[in-house]
PDB file of C-alpha atoms in Angstrom:
ATOM      1  CA  UNK A   1       0.214   0.060  -0.150  1.00 94.00           C
ATOM      2  CA  UNK A   2       1.428   3.684  -1.049  1.00 96.00           C
ATOM      3  CA  UNK A   3       1.374   5.181   2.370  1.00 97.00           C
ATOM      4  CA  UNK A   4       2.948   9.119   3.037  1.00 98.00           C
ATOM      5  CA  UNK A   5       4.764   9.372   6.351  1.00 98.00           C
ATOM      6  CA  UNK A   6       4.644  12.723   7.646  1.00 98.00           C
ATOM      7  CA  UNK A   7       7.278  13.578  10.607  1.00 98.00           C
ATOM      8  CA  UNK A   8       6.749  16.657  12.492  1.00 97.00           C
ATOM      9  CA  UNK A   9      10.251  17.487  14.331  1.00 95.00           C
ATOM     10  CA  UNK A  10      10.236  18.998  17.904  1.00 91.00           C
ATOM     11  CA  UNK A  11      12.250  22.093  17.950  1.00 91.00           C
ATOM     12  CA  UNK A  12      14.362  20.911  21.428  1.00 91.00           C
ATOM     13  CA  UNK A  13      14.739  17.348  20.308  1.00 91.00           C
ATOM     14  CA  UNK A  14      15.115  17.699  16.734  1.00 91.00           C
ATOM     15  CA  UNK A  15      17.974  20.331  17.418  1.00 92.00           C
ATOM     16  CA  UNK A  16      19.486  17.585  19.824  1.00 94.00           C
ATOM     17  CA  UNK A  17      19.252  14.995  17.335  1.00 94.00           C
ATOM     18  CA  UNK A  18      20.532  17.001  14.229  1.00 94.00           C
ATOM     19  CA  UNK A  19      23.811  17.990  16.498  1.00 95.00           C
ATOM     20  CA  UNK A  20      24.239  14.339  17.106  1.00 96.00           C
ATOM     21  CA  UNK A  21      23.321  12.918  14.232  1.00 96.00           C
ATOM     22  CA  UNK A  22      20.618  10.528  15.217  1.00 95.00           C
ATOM     23  CA  UNK A  23      17.978  12.547  13.110  1.00 96.00           C
ATOM     24  CA  UNK A  24      20.157  12.112  10.025  1.00 96.00           C
ATOM     25  CA  UNK A  25      20.651   8.257  10.788  1.00 96.00           C
ATOM     26  CA  UNK A  26      17.106   7.702  11.273  1.00 96.00           C
ATOM     27  CA  UNK A  27      16.110   9.667   7.876  1.00 97.00           C
ATOM     28  CA  UNK A  28      18.912   7.705   5.988  1.00 97.00           C
ATOM     29  CA  UNK A  29      17.826   4.168   7.436  1.00 96.00           C
ATOM     30  CA  UNK A  30      14.404   4.842   6.769  1.00 97.00           C
ATOM     31  CA  UNK A  31      15.017   5.924   2.740  1.00 97.00           C
ATOM     32  CA  UNK A  32      17.101   3.407   2.280  1.00 97.00           C
ATOM     33  CA  UNK A  33      14.955   0.536   3.934  1.00 96.00           C
ATOM     34  CA  UNK A  34      11.975   1.490   2.292  1.00 97.00           C
ATOM     35  CA  UNK A  35      13.111   3.675  -0.715  1.00 97.00           C
ATOM     36  CA  UNK A  36      10.542   6.010  -0.927  1.00 98.00           C
ATOM     37  CA  UNK A  37       9.006   7.362  -4.211  1.00 97.00           C
ATOM     38  CA  UNK A  38       9.420  10.867  -2.970  1.00 98.00           C
ATOM     39  CA  UNK A  39      10.610  12.604   0.059  1.00 98.00           C
ATOM     40  CA  UNK A  40      10.520  16.493   0.726  1.00 98.00           C
ATOM     41  CA  UNK A  41      11.338  18.310   3.783  1.00 98.00           C
ATOM     42  CA  UNK A  42       9.858  21.977   4.651  1.00 97.00           C
ATOM     43  CA  UNK A  43       8.047  23.556   7.339  1.00 96.00           C
ATOM     44  CA  UNK A  44       4.464  22.761   8.631  1.00 96.00           C
ATOM     45  CA  UNK A  45       2.569  24.549  11.208  1.00 92.00           C
ATOM     46  CA  UNK A  46       5.907  26.224  12.325  1.00 92.00           C
ATOM     47  CA  UNK A  47       8.037  22.874  12.583  1.00 94.00           C
ATOM     48  CA  UNK A  48      10.422  21.471  10.719  1.00 96.00           C
ATOM     49  CA  UNK A  49       8.690  18.382   8.976  1.00 97.00           C
ATOM     50  CA  UNK A  50       9.723  15.454   6.632  1.00 98.00           C
ATOM     51  CA  UNK A  51       7.458  13.747   3.587  1.00 98.00           C
ATOM     52  CA  UNK A  52       8.286  10.563   2.519  1.00 98.00           C
ATOM     53  CA  UNK A  53       6.043   8.459  -0.125  1.00 98.00           C
ATOM     54  CA  UNK A  54       6.572   5.041   0.305  1.00 97.00           C
ATOM     55  CA  UNK A  55       5.328   1.395  -0.368  1.00 96.00           C
ATOM     56  CA  UNK A  56       4.546  -0.525   2.836  1.00 95.00           C
ATOM     57  CA  UNK A  57       4.035  -4.571   2.014  1.00 94.00           C
ATOM     58  CA  UNK A  58       2.701  -5.273   4.949  1.00 93.00           C
ATOM     59  CA  UNK A  59       0.854  -3.362   8.491  1.00 92.00           C
ATOM     60  CA  UNK A  60       3.315  -5.073  10.605  1.00 94.00           C
ATOM     61  CA  UNK A  61       6.269  -3.010   9.117  1.00 95.00           C
ATOM     62  CA  UNK A  62       4.519  -0.010  11.339  1.00 93.00           C
ATOM     63  CA  UNK A  63       7.084  -0.260  14.041  1.00 94.00           C
ATOM     64  CA  UNK A  64       9.977  -0.588  11.783  1.00 93.00           C
ATOM     65  CA  UNK A  65       8.503   2.782  10.175  1.00 93.00           C
ATOM     66  CA  UNK A  66       8.080   4.390  13.349  1.00 94.00           C
ATOM     67  CA  UNK A  67      10.592   3.820  16.069  1.00 91.00           C
ATOM     68  CA  UNK A  68      13.988   5.294  14.676  1.00 88.00           C
ATOM     69  CA  UNK A  69      11.657   8.539  14.453  1.00 95.00           C
ATOM     70  CA  UNK A  70      10.378   7.964  18.069  1.00 93.00           C
ATOM     71  CA  UNK A  71      13.659   7.908  19.217  1.00 89.00           C
ATOM     72  CA  UNK A  72      14.822  11.634  17.555  1.00 93.00           C
ATOM     73  CA  UNK A  73      11.239  13.014  19.169  1.00 90.00           C
ATOM     74  CA  UNK A  74       9.363  13.227  15.917  1.00 95.00           C
ATOM     75  CA  UNK A  75       5.554  12.634  15.581  1.00 96.00           C
ATOM     76  CA  UNK A  76       4.635  10.296  13.112  1.00 96.00           C
ATOM     77  CA  UNK A  77       1.467  10.547  10.818  1.00 97.00           C
ATOM     78  CA  UNK A  78       1.406   7.335   8.122  1.00 96.00           C
ATOM     79  CA  UNK A  79      -1.418   7.831   5.501  1.00 96.00           C
ATOM     80  CA  UNK A  80      -2.707   5.990   2.853  1.00 96.00           C
ATOM     81  CA  UNK A  81      -2.411   8.143  -0.679  1.00 96.00           C
ATOM     82  CA  UNK A  82      -3.264   7.704  -4.163  1.00 96.00           C
ATOM     83  CA  UNK A  83      -1.678   8.911  -7.613  1.00 94.00           C
ATOM     84  CA  UNK A  84      -4.169   9.901 -10.322  1.00 95.00           C
ATOM     85  CA  UNK A  85      -4.116   6.644 -11.930  1.00 94.00           C
ATOM     86  CA  UNK A  86      -5.057   4.706  -8.531  1.00 94.00           C
ATOM     87  CA  UNK A  87      -7.808   7.382  -7.838  1.00 94.00           C
ATOM     88  CA  UNK A  88      -9.476   6.901 -10.903  1.00 94.00           C
ATOM     89  CA  UNK A  89      -9.058   3.359 -10.564  1.00 93.00           C
ATOM     90  CA  UNK A  90     -10.699   3.500  -7.076  1.00 93.00           C
ATOM     91  CA  UNK A  91     -13.508   5.681  -8.351  1.00 94.00           C
ATOM     92  CA  UNK A  92     -14.555   3.228 -11.031  1.00 94.00           C
ATOM     93  CA  UNK A  93     -14.533   0.677  -8.295  1.00 94.00           C
ATOM     94  CA  UNK A  94     -16.963   2.544  -6.668  1.00 94.00           C
ATOM     95  CA  UNK A  95     -19.146   3.492  -9.316  1.00 91.00           C
ATOM     96  CA  UNK A  96     -18.186   7.113  -8.982  1.00 90.00           C
ATOM     97  CA  UNK A  97     -16.983   7.355 -12.756  1.00 81.00           C
ATOM     98  CA  UNK A  98     -18.422  10.037 -15.122  1.00 66.00           C
ATOM     99  CA  UNK A  99     -21.362   8.149 -17.451  1.00 62.00           C
ATOM    100  CA  UNK A 100     -21.051   9.295 -21.340  1.00 49.00           C
TER     101      UNK A 100
END
């Protein structure tokens, strides 16, 4: 399943994790393991934020995804997401496509 992982990096814990290299290690390990199709960093709600779109094979991988980021004081959000093609397929299955 394609998911978007959003991490909000706590200001105090995040700064400490950056200085120690722990956050870079967590991000690098995640990227190496899950090979996200997209990775972005920016600000959201005044917090350092990372966005990763990746494929998770099974829900039992949730701890593997989250634990390294928890150790750096991040808030973790996992949400299913779709490409435009995925959306069209889903709408067709739900019977919600335009009829001509």
